[in-house]
PDB file of C-alpha atoms in Angstrom:
ATOM      1  CA  GLY A   1      28.235 139.404  29.961  1.00 84.00           C
ATOM      2  CA  VAL A   2      28.572 142.230  27.234  1.00 89.00           C
ATOM      3  CA  LEU A   3      27.755 142.541  23.748  1.00 89.00           C
ATOM      4  CA  HIS A   4      29.320 144.068  20.930  1.00 88.00           C
ATOM      5  CA  ASP A   5      27.357 143.942  17.669  1.00 88.00           C
ATOM      6  CA  GLN A   6      27.206 140.182  17.206  1.00 93.00           C
ATOM      7  CA  GLN A   7      30.038 139.660  19.774  1.00 95.00           C
ATOM      8  CA  PHE A   8      29.297 138.404  23.156  1.00 95.00           C
ATOM      9  CA  MET A   9      32.145 138.321  25.703  1.00 94.00           C
ATOM     10  CA  GLN A  10      32.062 137.328  29.351  1.00 91.00           C
ATOM     11  CA  PRO A  11      34.961 138.600  30.917  1.00 89.00           C
ATOM     12  CA  ASP A  12      34.544 136.562  34.643  1.00 88.00           C
ATOM     13  CA  MET A  13      34.406 132.917  32.384  1.00 89.00           C
ATOM     14  CA  ASP A  14      37.188 134.200  29.639  1.00 91.00           C
ATOM     15  CA  ILE A  15      34.916 133.384  26.813  1.00 93.00           C
ATOM     16  CA  SER A  16      33.952 134.922  23.752  1.00 95.00           C
ATOM     17  CA  ILE A  17      31.632 133.740  20.547  1.00 96.00           C
ATOM     18  CA  ASN A  18      31.003 135.927  17.381  1.00 96.00           C
ATOM     19  CA  PHE A  19      26.824 135.026  16.769  1.00 96.00           C
ATOM     20  CA  PRO A  20      26.182 135.017  12.741  1.00 95.00           C
ATOM     21  CA  ASP A  21      25.725 138.428  10.862  1.00 94.00           C
ATOM     22  CA  GLY A  22      22.035 139.959  11.158  1.00 93.00           C
ATOM     23  CA  TRP A  23      20.840 137.075  13.522  1.00 96.00           C
ATOM     24  CA  ASN A  24      19.160 138.658  16.759  1.00 95.00           C
ATOM     25  CA  VAL A  25      21.044 138.330  19.969  1.00 94.00           C
ATOM     26  CA  VAL A  26      19.587 137.658  23.316  1.00 93.00           C
ATOM     27  CA  ASN A  27      21.512 138.304  26.351  1.00 91.00           C
ATOM     28  CA  THR A  28      19.954 136.687  29.532  1.00 90.00           C
ATOM     29  CA  PRO A  29      20.859 135.602  32.937  1.00 87.00           C
ATOM     30  CA  ILE A  30      20.747 131.767  32.170  1.00 88.00           C
ATOM     31  CA  PHE A  31      21.450 131.931  28.743  1.00 92.00           C
ATOM     32  CA  VAL A  32      23.270 134.175  25.543  1.00 94.00           C
ATOM     33  CA  GLY A  33      21.667 132.814  22.196  1.00 95.00           C
ATOM     34  CA  ALA A  34      20.467 134.408  18.669  1.00 96.00           C
ATOM     35  CA  PHE A  35      17.954 133.637  15.975  1.00 95.00           C
ATOM     36  CA  ALA A  36      17.907 133.936  12.392  1.00 95.00           C
ATOM     37  CA  PRO A  37      15.766 136.969  11.131  1.00 91.00           C
ATOM     38  CA  ASP A  38      12.979 134.685  10.073  1.00 87.00           C
ATOM     39  CA  HIS A  39      13.337 132.603  13.328  1.00 88.00           C
ATOM     40  CA  GLN A  40      14.256 129.178  11.059  1.00 90.00           C
ATOM     41  CA  ALA A  41      17.420 128.647  13.470  1.00 95.00           C
ATOM     42  CA  LEU A  42      18.789 129.167  16.767  1.00 96.00           C
ATOM     43  CA  ILE A  43      21.921 128.683  18.610  1.00 97.00           C
ATOM     44  CA  ILE A  44      22.111 128.602  22.383  1.00 96.00           C
ATOM     45  CA  LEU A  45      24.744 128.726  24.994  1.00 95.00           C
ATOM     46  CA  GLY A  46      24.198 127.861  28.840  1.00 91.00           C
ATOM     47  CA  SER A  47      25.363 125.810  31.835  1.00 88.00           C
ATOM     48  CA  ALA A  48      25.370 121.545  30.863  1.00 83.00           C
ATOM     49  CA  GLU A  49      23.044 119.895  32.914  1.00 77.00           C
ATOM     50  CA  ARG A  50      25.211 118.044  34.594  1.00 76.00           C
ATOM     51  CA  PRO A  51      29.801 118.363  35.107  1.00 75.00           C
ATOM     52  CA  GLY A  52      31.839 115.659  33.567  1.00 76.00           C
ATOM     53  CA  SER A  53      34.207 114.556  30.637  1.00 84.00           C
ATOM     54  CA  VAL A  54      32.551 116.146  27.466  1.00 89.00           C
ATOM     55  CA  ALA A  55      33.367 112.676  25.392  1.00 85.00           C
ATOM     56  CA  GLU A  56      31.293 111.205  28.455  1.00 86.00           C
ATOM     57  CA  ILE A  57      28.476 113.449  28.092  1.00 86.00           C
ATOM     58  CA  ALA A  58      28.310 113.824  24.594  1.00 84.00           C
ATOM     59  CA  ALA A  59      28.251 109.541  24.670  1.00 82.00           C
ATOM     60  CA  ASP A  60      25.628 109.642  27.035  1.00 82.00           C
ATOM     61  CA  PHE A  61      23.327 111.741  25.105  1.00 80.00           C
ATOM     62  CA  ALA A  62      23.839 109.872  21.306  1.00 76.00           C
ATOM     63  CA  THR A  63      22.913 106.827  23.406  1.00 76.00           C
ATOM     64  CA  GLU A  64      19.857 108.337  25.388  1.00 76.00           C
ATOM     65  CA  LEU A  65      18.784 110.266  21.794  1.00 72.00           C
ATOM     66  CA  SER A  66      19.037 107.224  19.933  1.00 66.00           C
ATOM     67  CA  SER A  67      16.776 104.837  22.181  1.00 60.00           C
ATOM     68  CA  ALA A  68      14.442 107.643  22.617  1.00 60.00           C
ATOM     69  CA  GLU A  69      14.007 109.566  19.259  1.00 62.00           C
ATOM     70  CA  GLY A  70      15.390 106.880  16.936  1.00 60.00           C
ATOM     71  CA  LEU A  71      18.162 109.768  15.711  1.00 66.00           C
ATOM     72  CA  GLU A  72      21.514 109.181  15.042  1.00 64.00           C
ATOM     73  CA  ALA A  73      24.577 111.207  14.970  1.00 66.00           C
ATOM     74  CA  ALA A  74      25.540 112.083  11.521  1.00 69.00           C
ATOM     75  CA  THR A  75      29.532 113.031  12.879  1.00 74.00           C
ATOM     76  CA  THR A  76      30.831 113.056  16.685  1.00 80.00           C
ATOM     77  CA  GLU A  77      34.508 115.082  16.652  1.00 87.00           C
ATOM     78  CA  SER A  78      36.373 116.056  19.483  1.00 90.00           C
ATOM     79  CA  VAL A  79      37.009 119.783  19.611  1.00 91.00           C
ATOM     80  CA  LYS A  80      40.226 121.320  21.103  1.00 91.00           C
ATOM     81  CA  LEU A  81      39.339 125.188  22.034  1.00 93.00           C
ATOM     82  CA  ASP A  82      41.591 127.612  23.746  1.00 92.00           C
ATOM     83  CA  ILE A  83      39.042 127.756  26.885  1.00 92.00           C
ATOM     84  CA  GLY A  84      39.311 123.941  26.913  1.00 91.00           C
ATOM     85  CA  PRO A  85      38.394 120.287  25.557  1.00 93.00           C
ATOM     86  CA  ALA A  86      34.960 120.386  23.758  1.00 94.00           C
ATOM     87  CA  TYR A  87      32.752 117.292  22.166  1.00 93.00           C
ATOM     88  CA  LEU A  88      30.222 118.239  19.251  1.00 93.00           C
ATOM     89  CA  VAL A  89      27.938 116.269  17.925  1.00 90.00           C
ATOM     90  CA  HIS A  90      25.523 116.619  14.823  1.00 89.00           C
ATOM     91  CA  LEU A  91      22.652 115.390  14.125  1.00 84.00           C
ATOM     92  CA  VAL A  92      20.349 115.635  10.754  1.00 83.00           C
ATOM     93  CA  ASP A  93      16.383 115.009  11.772  1.00 79.00           C
ATOM     94  CA  ALA A  94      14.969 114.698   8.220  1.00 76.00           C
ATOM     95  CA  SER A  95      11.521 113.700   9.361  1.00 74.00           C
ATOM     96  CA  ALA A  96      10.288 117.306   8.956  1.00 69.00           C
ATOM     97  CA  GLU A  97       8.995 118.925   5.532  1.00 75.00           C
ATOM     98  CA  LEU A  98      12.517 120.411   5.825  1.00 78.00           C
ATOM     99  CA  PRO A  99      15.824 118.723   6.917  1.00 83.00           C
ATOM    100  CA  THR A 100      17.148 120.349   9.993  1.00 87.00           C
ATOM    101  CA  SER A 101      20.715 120.264  11.601  1.00 89.00           C
ATOM    102  CA  ILE A 102      20.909 119.941  15.375  1.00 90.00           C
ATOM    103  CA  TYR A 103      24.275 120.471  17.044  1.00 93.00           C
ATOM    104  CA  TYR A 104      25.213 119.853  20.490  1.00 92.00           C
ATOM    105  CA  MET A 105      28.525 120.731  21.932  1.00 94.00           C
ATOM    106  CA  TRP A 106      30.084 120.513  25.322  1.00 94.00           C
ATOM    107  CA  ILE A 107      32.474 122.149  27.113  1.00 93.00           C
ATOM    108  CA  ASN A 108      34.556 121.575  29.812  1.00 91.00           C
ATOM    109  CA  THR A 109      36.328 125.076  30.457  1.00 89.00           C
ATOM    110  CA  ARG A 110      38.274 126.171  33.900  1.00 83.00           C
ATOM    111  CA  ASN A 111      35.338 126.426  36.002  1.00 81.00           C
ATOM    112  CA  THR A 112      32.132 124.823  34.480  1.00 87.00           C
ATOM    113  CA  THR A 113      30.757 122.737  32.169  1.00 90.00           C
ATOM    114  CA  LEU A 114      28.869 124.241  29.180  1.00 92.00           C
ATOM    115  CA  ARG A 115      26.651 123.314  26.387  1.00 93.00           C
ATOM    116  CA  PHE A 116      25.702 124.749  23.104  1.00 94.00           C
ATOM    117  CA  ILE A 117      22.381 123.805  21.335  1.00 94.00           C
ATOM    118  CA  ALA A 118      22.816 125.241  17.537  1.00 96.00           C
ATOM    119  CA  THR A 119      19.400 123.961  15.486  1.00 94.00           C
ATOM    120  CA  GLY A 120      17.686 125.099  12.278  1.00 93.00           C
ATOM    121  CA  ALA A 121      17.141 124.170   8.391  1.00 91.00           C
ATOM    122  CA  ASP A 122      19.894 122.338   7.058  1.00 88.00           C
ATOM    123  CA  SER A 123      20.548 125.427   5.136  1.00 89.00           C
ATOM    124  CA  PHE A 124      21.872 127.150   8.110  1.00 93.00           C
ATOM    125  CA  ARG A 125      24.022 124.216   8.621  1.00 92.00           C
ATOM    126  CA  ASN A 126      27.369 125.825   8.283  1.00 93.00           C
ATOM    127  CA  GLN A 127      26.457 129.342  10.115  1.00 95.00           C
ATOM    128  CA  LEU A 128      25.127 127.228  13.044  1.00 95.00           C
ATOM    129  CA  ARG A 129      28.733 125.266  13.045  1.00 94.00           C
ATOM    130  CA  ASP A 130      30.488 128.381  12.637  1.00 95.00           C
ATOM    131  CA  GLY A 131      28.730 130.040  15.313  1.00 95.00           C
ATOM    132  CA  ILE A 132      29.187 127.551  17.731  1.00 95.00           C
ATOM    133  CA  LEU A 133      32.707 127.346  16.872  1.00 96.00           C
ATOM    134  CA  SER A 134      33.818 130.590  17.394  1.00 96.00           C
ATOM    135  CA  LEU A 135      33.699 130.154  21.200  1.00 96.00           C
ATOM    136  CA  ARG A 136      37.550 131.317  22.574  1.00 95.00           C
ATOM    137  CA  SER A 137      39.288 133.007  25.194  1.00 94.00           C
ATOM    138  CA  MET A 138      38.833 136.960  25.240  1.00 93.00           C
ATOM    139  CA  THR A 139      42.341 138.872  24.220  1.00 93.00           C
ATOM    140  CA  SER A 140      43.577 141.427  26.369  1.00 90.00           C
ATOM    141  CA  GLU A 141      42.168 144.291  24.412  1.00 91.00           C
ATOM    142  CA  GLU A 142      38.549 142.756  24.568  1.00 91.00           C
ATOM    143  CA  LYS A 143      38.946 142.910  28.268  1.00 89.00           C
ATOM    144  CA  ALA A 144      40.664 146.266  28.502  1.00 87.00           C
ATOM    145  CA  SER A 145      37.469 147.473  26.244  1.00 88.00           C
ATOM    146  CA  ILE A 146      34.943 145.867  29.284  1.00 89.00           C
ATOM    147  CA  ALA A 147      34.180 148.747  32.013  1.00 87.00           C
ATOM    148  CA  ASN A 148      31.843 149.294  34.737  1.00 86.00           C
ATOM    149  CA  GLU A 149      29.808 152.729  35.509  1.00 90.00           C
ATOM    150  CA  CYS A 150      29.941 153.145  39.285  1.00 93.00           C
ATOM    151  CA  ILE A 151      29.233 155.614  42.030  1.00 95.00           C
ATOM    152  CA  ARG A 152      32.262 157.044  43.580  1.00 95.00           C
ATOM    153  CA  THR A 153      32.244 159.958  46.565  1.00 96.00           C
ATOM    154  CA  ILE A 154      35.266 162.440  45.661  1.00 96.00           C
ATOM    155  CA  ALA A 155      35.974 165.247  47.800  1.00 97.00           C
ATOM    156  CA  ALA A 156      35.485 168.913  45.926  1.00 96.00           C
ATOM    157  CA  ASN A 157      38.027 171.802  45.437  1.00 97.00           C
ATOM    158  CA  ALA A 158      37.167 175.288  47.096  1.00 96.00           C
ATOM    159  CA  GLY A 159      35.147 177.486  45.059  1.00 96.00           C
ATOM    160  CA  GLU A 160      34.239 174.994  42.522  1.00 96.00           C
ATOM    161  CA  SER A 161      30.682 174.580  40.670  1.00 96.00           C
ATOM    162  CA  ILE A 162      29.264 171.108  40.063  1.00 96.00           C
ATOM    163  CA  GLN A 163      30.176 171.494  36.188  1.00 95.00           C
ATOM    164  CA  GLN A 164      33.886 172.366  36.953  1.00 96.00           C
ATOM    165  CA  LEU A 165      34.089 169.107  39.261  1.00 96.00           C
ATOM    166  CA  SER A 166      32.229 167.103  36.448  1.00 95.00           C
ATOM    167  CA  ALA A 167      34.634 168.311  34.192  1.00 95.00           C
ATOM    168  CA  ARG A 168      37.813 167.378  36.340  1.00 95.00           C
ATOM    169  CA  THR A 169      36.650 164.440  37.249  1.00 95.00           C
ATOM    170  CA  GLY A 170      34.937 162.746  33.901  1.00 94.00           C
ATOM    171  CA  ASN A 171      31.718 162.665  35.726  1.00 96.00           C
ATOM    172  CA  LEU A 172      29.023 160.550  33.589  1.00 95.00           C
ATOM    173  CA  PHE A 173      26.024 162.286  35.485  1.00 96.00           C
ATOM    174  CA  SER A 174      24.951 165.513  34.068  1.00 95.00           C
ATOM    175  CA  PRO A 175      25.154 168.879  36.229  1.00 94.00           C
ATOM    176  CA  GLU A 176      21.363 168.856  36.994  1.00 95.00           C
ATOM    177  CA  MET A 177      21.990 164.648  37.704  1.00 96.00           C
ATOM    178  CA  THR A 178      25.083 165.121  39.879  1.00 96.00           C
ATOM    179  CA  ALA A 179      22.837 167.930  41.833  1.00 96.00           C
ATOM    180  CA  ALA A 180      19.704 165.851  42.011  1.00 96.00           C
ATOM    181  CA  VAL A 181      21.788 162.634  43.406  1.00 96.00           C
ATOM    182  CA  ASN A 182      23.517 165.236  46.135  1.00 97.00           C
ATOM    183  CA  GLY A 183      20.577 167.150  46.930  1.00 96.00           C
ATOM    184  CA  LEU A 184      22.181 170.217  45.995  1.00 96.00           C
ATOM    185  CA  PRO A 185      21.303 173.393  43.809  1.00 94.00           C
ATOM    186  CA  ASP A 186      22.226 173.582  40.606  1.00 89.00           C
ATOM    187  CA  ASN A 187      24.183 176.593  41.184  1.00 91.00           C
ATOM    188  CA  THR A 188      26.031 175.561  44.379  1.00 94.00           C
ATOM    189  CA  ILE A 189      29.941 176.770  45.050  1.00 95.00           C
ATOM    190  CA  LEU A 190      31.429 173.924  46.438  1.00 96.00           C
ATOM    191  CA  LYS A 191      33.465 174.134  49.671  1.00 95.00           C
ATOM    192  CA  GLN A 192      37.139 172.522  50.384  1.00 96.00           C
ATOM    193  CA  HIS A 193      36.607 168.587  50.719  1.00 96.00           C
ATOM    194  CA  GLN A 194      33.383 168.537  50.392  1.00 96.00           C
ATOM    195  CA  LEU A 195      32.410 164.883  49.232  1.00 97.00           C
ATOM    196  CA  ILE A 196      29.967 164.213  45.955  1.00 97.00           C
ATOM    197  CA  LYS A 197      28.679 161.499  44.232  1.00 97.00           C
ATOM    198  CA  ILE A 198      29.887 161.075  40.667  1.00 96.00           C
ATOM    199  CA  LEU A 199      29.141 158.455  38.266  1.00 96.00           C
ATOM    200  CA  SER A 200      32.450 157.015  37.246  1.00 94.00           C
ATOM    201  CA  ARG A 201      33.671 154.858  34.123  1.00 90.00           C
ATOM    202  CA  GLU A 202      36.042 152.003  35.349  1.00 88.00           C
ATOM    203  CA  ALA A 203      38.027 149.415  33.794  1.00 85.00           C
ATOM    204  CA  TYR A 204      36.400 146.157  34.954  1.00 81.00           C
ATOM    205  CA  PHE A 205      39.919 144.417  34.921  1.00 73.00           C
ATOM    206  CA  ARG A 206      42.614 146.119  36.942  1.00 63.00           C
TER     207      ARG A 206
END
């Protein structure tokens, strides 16, 4: 996925998340998440450990947690998101020096089951909840804003310099880099239909 300030977007999965302002966002191949500046709270989104109905997964989780840890869910609720059904479980752990809020949310999307884990000092409760409930589908404008940078081969016009070719094609390589990538001197005058590699920025969705 890609990051725009505090917003994470994954176009193939068609999801968008807004993490709390000022939090440090981490984007990895396995999960995306954010940490409060003082490291007293975090929000993590990744794949669920098993697929299935979010209500069933949440119910099984609450039962296992109660048996193993002695924690009871403060609230459990079904949540309607535009990307699919979700189920939210909120727990409060009062055993530590400061009470801790813990949220789990499972989401059935069209292609997979996702899981949020959000935890932190109870003073972060609203930020944790707002962060995970910001999950939604991307807008058409957001999809249009995402682009790839690709190396393309294009044909030169007779008598063009590398600088002129770059200006005509919107080449993102500098003239010096274009010459190096193509194994040419910087001052090369190009021939008609000579094939040149350039770096092009192209819309991700076409």
